[in-house]
Amino acid sequence: MTPQQYCQDKAASSGSSFYYSFRFLPEDRRDAITALYAFCREVDDVVDECHDENVARAKLAWWRGEVEKLYHGQPEHPVMLALKPHAAALDLPQNLLEEIVDGMQMDLDFARYDRFQDLLLYCHRVAGVVGQLAAQIFGYQDRQTLKYAHELGIAFQLTNIIRDVGEDARRGRIYLPVEELQRFNVPASDLMHYKESPEFAALMSFQIERAREYYRRAWELLPAVDRKSQRPGLLMAAIYRATLEEIQLDGPAKVLNQRLSLTPVRKLWLAWRTWTLGYKA
């Protein structure tokens, strides 16, 4: 198996919405974004799959070493070998890859976030900078496109947090800010015991509206000159926003006991429609 095949398998097996947007890209850029996505999956899996915190920290330290070798040596992992030619050709900043690893470590350092501003740092590291790297891979003419990509990454992460509330609670993690739980009179114990309530539904509707605002803000920041080159990100936005709307329609409190996901056919249809007809803000 070549490094690129390894990355392709990693992306395809995840069933992620990201995979559907890659399929419309030219081969070289598709290979680059697939390698970046595989890197994100690898470091995320360290935290999700390692039950020993010391082992997880050691593995993340190893990945930091791989990032260093990517730019100043010869990496060992197939994901980094696949990413290496693109990191140089597309001028992908080393510090952004390092920030992704820093974001994953925050899952080891924090199980709760007091304020939304604290959560925003986490979202910046695990998603905002990924958006910027993706925008670099897709290509842009106006540097404001990087601001769009960052805000879109935040929107994606907020959507993930909403969708995965129940799943995260089963892992002992609550990403919803403590001050917002208190504002809506939702005890953390309700989440840990998967208790649906009108108060929790109101809290999640508030979270959904904030995520919508980030999608709107991202679209407003995207310069017209780069809308064509950034279509892969807009395909993802169409899929993620559809998921968000389905959660609201289904009943936002239900995220505690079920994880809503669009079917592969619908994801592919949304991706094709957006690629062909454009993104609807």
PDB file of C-alpha atoms in Angstrom, residues 74-273:
ATOM      1  CA  GLN A  74      12.170  12.583   6.724  1.00  0.00           C
ATOM      2  CA  PRO A  75       8.872  11.558   8.376  1.00  0.00           C
ATOM      3  CA  GLU A  76       8.059   7.902   8.987  1.00  0.00           C
ATOM      4  CA  HIS A  77       4.282   7.650   8.987  1.00  0.00           C
ATOM      5  CA  PRO A  78       2.562   7.036   5.604  1.00  0.00           C
ATOM      6  CA  VAL A  79       0.236  10.007   6.187  1.00  0.00           C
ATOM      7  CA  MET A  80       3.198  12.355   6.540  1.00  0.00           C
ATOM      8  CA  LEU A  81       4.974  10.792   3.575  1.00  0.00           C
ATOM      9  CA  ALA A  82       1.840  11.469   1.506  1.00  0.00           C
ATOM     10  CA  LEU A  83       1.602  15.036   2.824  1.00  0.00           C
ATOM     11  CA  LYS A  84       5.287  15.916   2.352  1.00  0.00           C
ATOM     12  CA  PRO A  85       5.302  16.918  -1.354  1.00  0.00           C
ATOM     13  CA  HIS A  86       2.149  18.993  -0.896  1.00  0.00           C
ATOM     14  CA  ALA A  87       3.378  20.764   2.229  1.00  0.00           C
ATOM     15  CA  ALA A  88       6.250  22.159   0.176  1.00  0.00           C
ATOM     16  CA  ALA A  89       4.410  22.758  -3.111  1.00  0.00           C
ATOM     17  CA  LEU A  90       1.402  24.461  -1.517  1.00  0.00           C
ATOM     18  CA  ASP A  91       3.339  26.275   1.215  1.00  0.00           C
ATOM     19  CA  LEU A  92       1.333  24.767   4.090  1.00  0.00           C
ATOM     20  CA  PRO A  93       2.436  26.467   7.344  1.00  0.00           C
ATOM     21  CA  GLN A  94       4.090  24.178   9.880  1.00  0.00           C
ATOM     22  CA  ASN A  95       2.619  26.068  12.831  1.00  0.00           C
ATOM     23  CA  LEU A  96      -0.936  25.302  11.706  1.00  0.00           C
ATOM     24  CA  LEU A  97      -0.279  21.553  11.695  1.00  0.00           C
ATOM     25  CA  GLU A  98       1.244  21.919  15.152  1.00  0.00           C
ATOM     26  CA  GLU A  99      -1.850  23.792  16.330  1.00  0.00           C
ATOM     27  CA  ILE A 100      -4.030  20.845  15.289  1.00  0.00           C
ATOM     28  CA  VAL A 101      -2.007  18.575  17.587  1.00  0.00           C
ATOM     29  CA  ASP A 102      -2.291  21.205  20.342  1.00  0.00           C
ATOM     30  CA  GLY A 103      -6.058  21.135  19.891  1.00  0.00           C
ATOM     31  CA  MET A 104      -6.180  17.370  20.267  1.00  0.00           C
ATOM     32  CA  GLN A 105      -4.175  17.652  23.476  1.00  0.00           C
ATOM     33  CA  MET A 106      -6.829  20.000  24.850  1.00  0.00           C
ATOM     34  CA  ASP A 107      -9.115  16.955  24.967  1.00  0.00           C
ATOM     35  CA  LEU A 108      -6.656  15.458  27.451  1.00  0.00           C
ATOM     36  CA  ASP A 109      -6.326  18.674  29.433  1.00  0.00           C
ATOM     37  CA  PHE A 110      -9.984  19.753  29.629  1.00  0.00           C
ATOM     38  CA  ALA A 111     -13.279  17.885  29.985  1.00  0.00           C
ATOM     39  CA  ARG A 112     -15.334  21.088  30.370  1.00  0.00           C
ATOM     40  CA  TYR A 113     -15.151  24.701  29.157  1.00  0.00           C
ATOM     41  CA  ASP A 114     -16.389  27.503  31.400  1.00  0.00           C
ATOM     42  CA  ARG A 115     -17.150  30.068  28.683  1.00  0.00           C
ATOM     43  CA  PHE A 116     -17.759  30.048  24.954  1.00  0.00           C
ATOM     44  CA  GLN A 117     -14.563  32.062  24.501  1.00  0.00           C
ATOM     45  CA  ASP A 118     -12.632  29.159  26.072  1.00  0.00           C
ATOM     46  CA  LEU A 119     -14.334  26.678  23.745  1.00  0.00           C
ATOM     47  CA  LEU A 120     -13.547  28.929  20.801  1.00  0.00           C
ATOM     48  CA  LEU A 121      -9.798  28.362  21.283  1.00  0.00           C
ATOM     49  CA  TYR A 122     -10.410  24.621  21.020  1.00  0.00           C
ATOM     50  CA  CYS A 123     -12.536  25.094  17.885  1.00  0.00           C
ATOM     51  CA  HIS A 124      -9.845  27.327  16.389  1.00  0.00           C
ATOM     52  CA  ARG A 125      -7.180  24.673  16.853  1.00  0.00           C
ATOM     53  CA  VAL A 126      -9.069  21.560  15.781  1.00  0.00           C
ATOM     54  CA  ALA A 127     -11.150  23.124  12.991  1.00  0.00           C
ATOM     55  CA  GLY A 128     -10.400  26.782  12.215  1.00  0.00           C
ATOM     56  CA  VAL A 129      -6.798  26.131  11.234  1.00  0.00           C
ATOM     57  CA  VAL A 130      -7.871  23.022   9.301  1.00  0.00           C
ATOM     58  CA  GLY A 131     -10.141  25.302   7.294  1.00  0.00           C
ATOM     59  CA  GLN A 132      -7.229  27.627   6.572  1.00  0.00           C
ATOM     60  CA  LEU A 133      -5.022  24.737   5.450  1.00  0.00           C
ATOM     61  CA  ALA A 134      -7.815  23.432   3.244  1.00  0.00           C
ATOM     62  CA  ALA A 135      -8.286  26.876   1.669  1.00  0.00           C
ATOM     63  CA  GLN A 136      -4.556  26.937   0.936  1.00  0.00           C
ATOM     64  CA  ILE A 137      -4.858  23.574  -0.799  1.00  0.00           C
ATOM     65  CA  PHE A 138      -7.929  24.589  -2.818  1.00  0.00           C
ATOM     66  CA  GLY A 139      -6.211  27.816  -3.891  1.00  0.00           C
ATOM     67  CA  TYR A 140      -7.152  31.463  -3.440  1.00  0.00           C
ATOM     68  CA  GLN A 141      -6.380  34.938  -4.764  1.00  0.00           C
ATOM     69  CA  ASP A 142      -7.670  37.131  -1.924  1.00  0.00           C
ATOM     70  CA  ARG A 143      -6.195  36.604   1.554  1.00  0.00           C
ATOM     71  CA  GLN A 144      -9.575  37.331   3.102  1.00  0.00           C
ATOM     72  CA  THR A 145     -10.481  33.843   1.933  1.00  0.00           C
ATOM     73  CA  LEU A 146      -8.395  32.529   4.838  1.00  0.00           C
ATOM     74  CA  LYS A 147     -10.705  34.384   7.254  1.00  0.00           C
ATOM     75  CA  TYR A 148     -13.719  32.812   5.540  1.00  0.00           C
ATOM     76  CA  ALA A 149     -12.144  29.360   5.824  1.00  0.00           C
ATOM     77  CA  HIS A 150     -11.389  29.837   9.500  1.00  0.00           C
ATOM     78  CA  GLU A 151     -14.977  30.864  10.312  1.00  0.00           C
ATOM     79  CA  LEU A 152     -16.330  27.980   8.237  1.00  0.00           C
ATOM     80  CA  GLY A 153     -14.114  25.574  10.184  1.00  0.00           C
ATOM     81  CA  ILE A 154     -15.563  26.947  13.435  1.00  0.00           C
ATOM     82  CA  ALA A 155     -19.074  26.427  12.038  1.00  0.00           C
ATOM     83  CA  PHE A 156     -18.232  22.798  11.228  1.00  0.00           C
ATOM     84  CA  GLN A 157     -16.883  22.169  14.722  1.00  0.00           C
ATOM     85  CA  LEU A 158     -19.911  23.741  16.396  1.00  0.00           C
ATOM     86  CA  THR A 159     -22.096  21.475  14.256  1.00  0.00           C
ATOM     87  CA  ASN A 160     -20.062  18.457  15.351  1.00  0.00           C
ATOM     88  CA  ILE A 161     -20.432  19.450  19.007  1.00  0.00           C
ATOM     89  CA  ILE A 162     -24.219  19.761  18.616  1.00  0.00           C
ATOM     90  CA  ARG A 163     -24.528  16.460  16.745  1.00  0.00           C
ATOM     91  CA  ASP A 164     -22.285  14.539  19.151  1.00  0.00           C
ATOM     92  CA  VAL A 165     -23.524  15.806  22.545  1.00  0.00           C
ATOM     93  CA  GLY A 166     -24.726  12.375  23.654  1.00  0.00           C
ATOM     94  CA  GLU A 167     -21.742  10.506  22.251  1.00  0.00           C
ATOM     95  CA  ASP A 168     -19.321  12.926  23.926  1.00  0.00           C
ATOM     96  CA  ALA A 169     -21.176  12.643  27.251  1.00  0.00           C
ATOM     97  CA  ARG A 170     -20.654   8.881  27.132  1.00  0.00           C
ATOM     98  CA  ARG A 171     -16.921   9.617  26.967  1.00  0.00           C
ATOM     99  CA  GLY A 172     -17.163  11.955  29.946  1.00  0.00           C
ATOM    100  CA  ARG A 173     -16.807  15.119  27.876  1.00  0.00           C
ATOM    101  CA  ILE A 174     -19.116  18.124  27.742  1.00  0.00           C
ATOM    102  CA  TYR A 175     -18.215  20.789  25.201  1.00  0.00           C
ATOM    103  CA  LEU A 176     -21.225  23.016  25.888  1.00  0.00           C
ATOM    104  CA  PRO A 177     -19.927  25.930  28.001  1.00  0.00           C
ATOM    105  CA  VAL A 178     -20.709  25.742  31.727  1.00  0.00           C
ATOM    106  CA  GLU A 179     -22.093  29.286  31.809  1.00  0.00           C
ATOM    107  CA  GLU A 180     -24.578  28.403  29.054  1.00  0.00           C
ATOM    108  CA  LEU A 181     -25.686  25.233  30.836  1.00  0.00           C
ATOM    109  CA  GLN A 182     -26.366  27.404  33.872  1.00  0.00           C
ATOM    110  CA  ARG A 183     -28.154  30.087  31.838  1.00  0.00           C
ATOM    111  CA  PHE A 184     -30.606  27.522  30.449  1.00  0.00           C
ATOM    112  CA  ASN A 185     -30.940  25.648  33.779  1.00  0.00           C
ATOM    113  CA  VAL A 186     -29.482  22.416  32.428  1.00  0.00           C
ATOM    114  CA  PRO A 187     -27.401  20.557  35.043  1.00  0.00           C
ATOM    115  CA  ALA A 188     -24.367  18.730  33.679  1.00  0.00           C
ATOM    116  CA  SER A 189     -25.809  15.587  35.291  1.00  0.00           C
ATOM    117  CA  ASP A 190     -28.713  15.737  32.795  1.00  0.00           C
ATOM    118  CA  LEU A 191     -26.233  15.328  29.962  1.00  0.00           C
ATOM    119  CA  MET A 192     -24.338  12.550  31.708  1.00  0.00           C
ATOM    120  CA  HIS A 193     -27.651  10.715  32.273  1.00  0.00           C
ATOM    121  CA  TYR A 194     -28.989  11.553  28.779  1.00  0.00           C
ATOM    122  CA  LYS A 195     -32.058  13.331  30.162  1.00  0.00           C
ATOM    123  CA  GLU A 196     -34.003  15.183  27.478  1.00  0.00           C
ATOM    124  CA  SER A 197     -35.924  18.209  28.713  1.00  0.00           C
ATOM    125  CA  PRO A 198     -37.522  21.424  27.420  1.00  0.00           C
ATOM    126  CA  GLU A 199     -34.610  23.329  28.982  1.00  0.00           C
ATOM    127  CA  PHE A 200     -32.084  21.190  27.132  1.00  0.00           C
ATOM    128  CA  ALA A 201     -34.037  21.611  23.868  1.00  0.00           C
ATOM    129  CA  ALA A 202     -33.896  25.399  24.316  1.00  0.00           C
ATOM    130  CA  LEU A 203     -30.155  25.216  25.000  1.00  0.00           C
ATOM    131  CA  MET A 204     -29.564  23.212  21.829  1.00  0.00           C
ATOM    132  CA  SER A 205     -31.712  25.559  19.736  1.00  0.00           C
ATOM    133  CA  PHE A 206     -29.464  28.368  20.990  1.00  0.00           C
ATOM    134  CA  GLN A 207     -26.375  26.368  19.956  1.00  0.00           C
ATOM    135  CA  ILE A 208     -27.874  25.700  16.517  1.00  0.00           C
ATOM    136  CA  GLU A 209     -28.613  29.371  15.915  1.00  0.00           C
ATOM    137  CA  ARG A 210     -25.054  30.319  16.838  1.00  0.00           C
ATOM    138  CA  ALA A 211     -23.674  27.726  14.403  1.00  0.00           C
ATOM    139  CA  ARG A 212     -25.953  29.139  11.687  1.00  0.00           C
ATOM    140  CA  GLU A 213     -24.500  32.573  12.362  1.00  0.00           C
ATOM    141  CA  TYR A 214     -20.979  31.247  11.773  1.00  0.00           C
ATOM    142  CA  TYR A 215     -22.081  29.788   8.412  1.00  0.00           C
ATOM    143  CA  ARG A 216     -23.597  33.155   7.467  1.00  0.00           C
ATOM    144  CA  ARG A 217     -20.499  35.015   8.602  1.00  0.00           C
ATOM    145  CA  ALA A 218     -18.203  32.695   6.651  1.00  0.00           C
ATOM    146  CA  TRP A 219     -20.196  33.179   3.434  1.00  0.00           C
ATOM    147  CA  GLU A 220     -20.141  36.954   3.825  1.00  0.00           C
ATOM    148  CA  LEU A 221     -16.349  36.865   4.201  1.00  0.00           C
ATOM    149  CA  LEU A 222     -15.710  34.773   1.078  1.00  0.00           C
ATOM    150  CA  PRO A 223     -14.564  37.061  -1.775  1.00  0.00           C
ATOM    151  CA  ALA A 224     -16.397  36.518  -5.052  1.00  0.00           C
ATOM    152  CA  VAL A 225     -13.091  35.956  -6.843  1.00  0.00           C
ATOM    153  CA  ASP A 226     -12.452  32.786  -4.812  1.00  0.00           C
ATOM    154  CA  ARG A 227     -15.922  31.230  -4.738  1.00  0.00           C
ATOM    155  CA  LYS A 228     -15.095  28.841  -7.565  1.00  0.00           C
ATOM    156  CA  SER A 229     -11.777  27.620  -6.139  1.00  0.00           C
ATOM    157  CA  GLN A 230     -13.319  27.222  -2.671  1.00  0.00           C
ATOM    158  CA  ARG A 231     -16.251  25.109  -3.869  1.00  0.00           C
ATOM    159  CA  PRO A 232     -15.067  21.992  -1.981  1.00  0.00           C
ATOM    160  CA  GLY A 233     -15.469  23.829   1.320  1.00  0.00           C
ATOM    161  CA  LEU A 234     -18.879  25.066   0.233  1.00  0.00           C
ATOM    162  CA  LEU A 235     -19.898  21.490  -0.567  1.00  0.00           C
ATOM    163  CA  MET A 236     -19.018  20.555   2.996  1.00  0.00           C
ATOM    164  CA  ALA A 237     -20.952  23.579   4.244  1.00  0.00           C
ATOM    165  CA  ALA A 238     -24.071  22.413   2.380  1.00  0.00           C
ATOM    166  CA  ILE A 239     -23.834  18.959   3.953  1.00  0.00           C
ATOM    167  CA  TYR A 240     -23.075  20.219   7.460  1.00  0.00           C
ATOM    168  CA  ARG A 241     -25.829  22.844   7.349  1.00  0.00           C
ATOM    169  CA  ALA A 242     -28.318  20.216   6.167  1.00  0.00           C
ATOM    170  CA  THR A 243     -27.333  18.088   9.164  1.00  0.00           C
ATOM    171  CA  LEU A 244     -27.860  21.059  11.472  1.00  0.00           C
ATOM    172  CA  GLU A 245     -31.332  21.725  10.042  1.00  0.00           C
ATOM    173  CA  GLU A 246     -32.274  18.051  10.363  1.00  0.00           C
ATOM    174  CA  ILE A 247     -31.314  18.136  14.043  1.00  0.00           C
ATOM    175  CA  GLN A 248     -33.558  21.163  14.603  1.00  0.00           C
ATOM    176  CA  LEU A 249     -36.470  19.585  12.703  1.00  0.00           C
ATOM    177  CA  ASP A 250     -36.074  16.220  14.413  1.00  0.00           C
ATOM    178  CA  GLY A 251     -36.075  17.840  17.851  1.00  0.00           C
ATOM    179  CA  PRO A 252     -32.796  19.258  19.173  1.00  0.00           C
ATOM    180  CA  ALA A 253     -33.055  17.445  22.524  1.00  0.00           C
ATOM    181  CA  LYS A 254     -32.804  14.074  20.742  1.00  0.00           C
ATOM    182  CA  VAL A 255     -29.058  14.513  20.172  1.00  0.00           C
ATOM    183  CA  LEU A 256     -28.556  13.140  23.690  1.00  0.00           C
ATOM    184  CA  ASN A 257     -29.799   9.702  22.685  1.00  0.00           C
ATOM    185  CA  GLN A 258     -29.180   9.501  18.956  1.00  0.00           C
ATOM    186  CA  ARG A 259     -26.567  10.689  16.486  1.00  0.00           C
ATOM    187  CA  LEU A 260     -28.179  12.095  13.379  1.00  0.00           C
ATOM    188  CA  SER A 261     -26.330  11.509  10.120  1.00  0.00           C
ATOM    189  CA  LEU A 262     -27.295  12.081   6.492  1.00  0.00           C
ATOM    190  CA  THR A 263     -27.255   9.068   4.184  1.00  0.00           C
ATOM    191  CA  PRO A 264     -24.326   8.732   1.745  1.00  0.00           C
ATOM    192  CA  VAL A 265     -26.755   9.209  -1.159  1.00  0.00           C
ATOM    193  CA  ARG A 266     -28.043  12.490   0.257  1.00  0.00           C
ATOM    194  CA  LYS A 267     -24.512  13.720   0.974  1.00  0.00           C
ATOM    195  CA  LEU A 268     -23.475  12.958  -2.585  1.00  0.00           C
ATOM    196  CA  TRP A 269     -26.587  14.675  -3.951  1.00  0.00           C
ATOM    197  CA  LEU A 270     -25.973  17.789  -1.843  1.00  0.00           C
ATOM    198  CA  ALA A 271     -22.347  17.823  -2.974  1.00  0.00           C
ATOM    199  CA  TRP A 272     -23.312  17.511  -6.652  1.00  0.00           C
ATOM    200  CA  ARG A 273     -26.038  20.174  -6.375  1.00  0.00           C
TER     201      ARG A 273
END
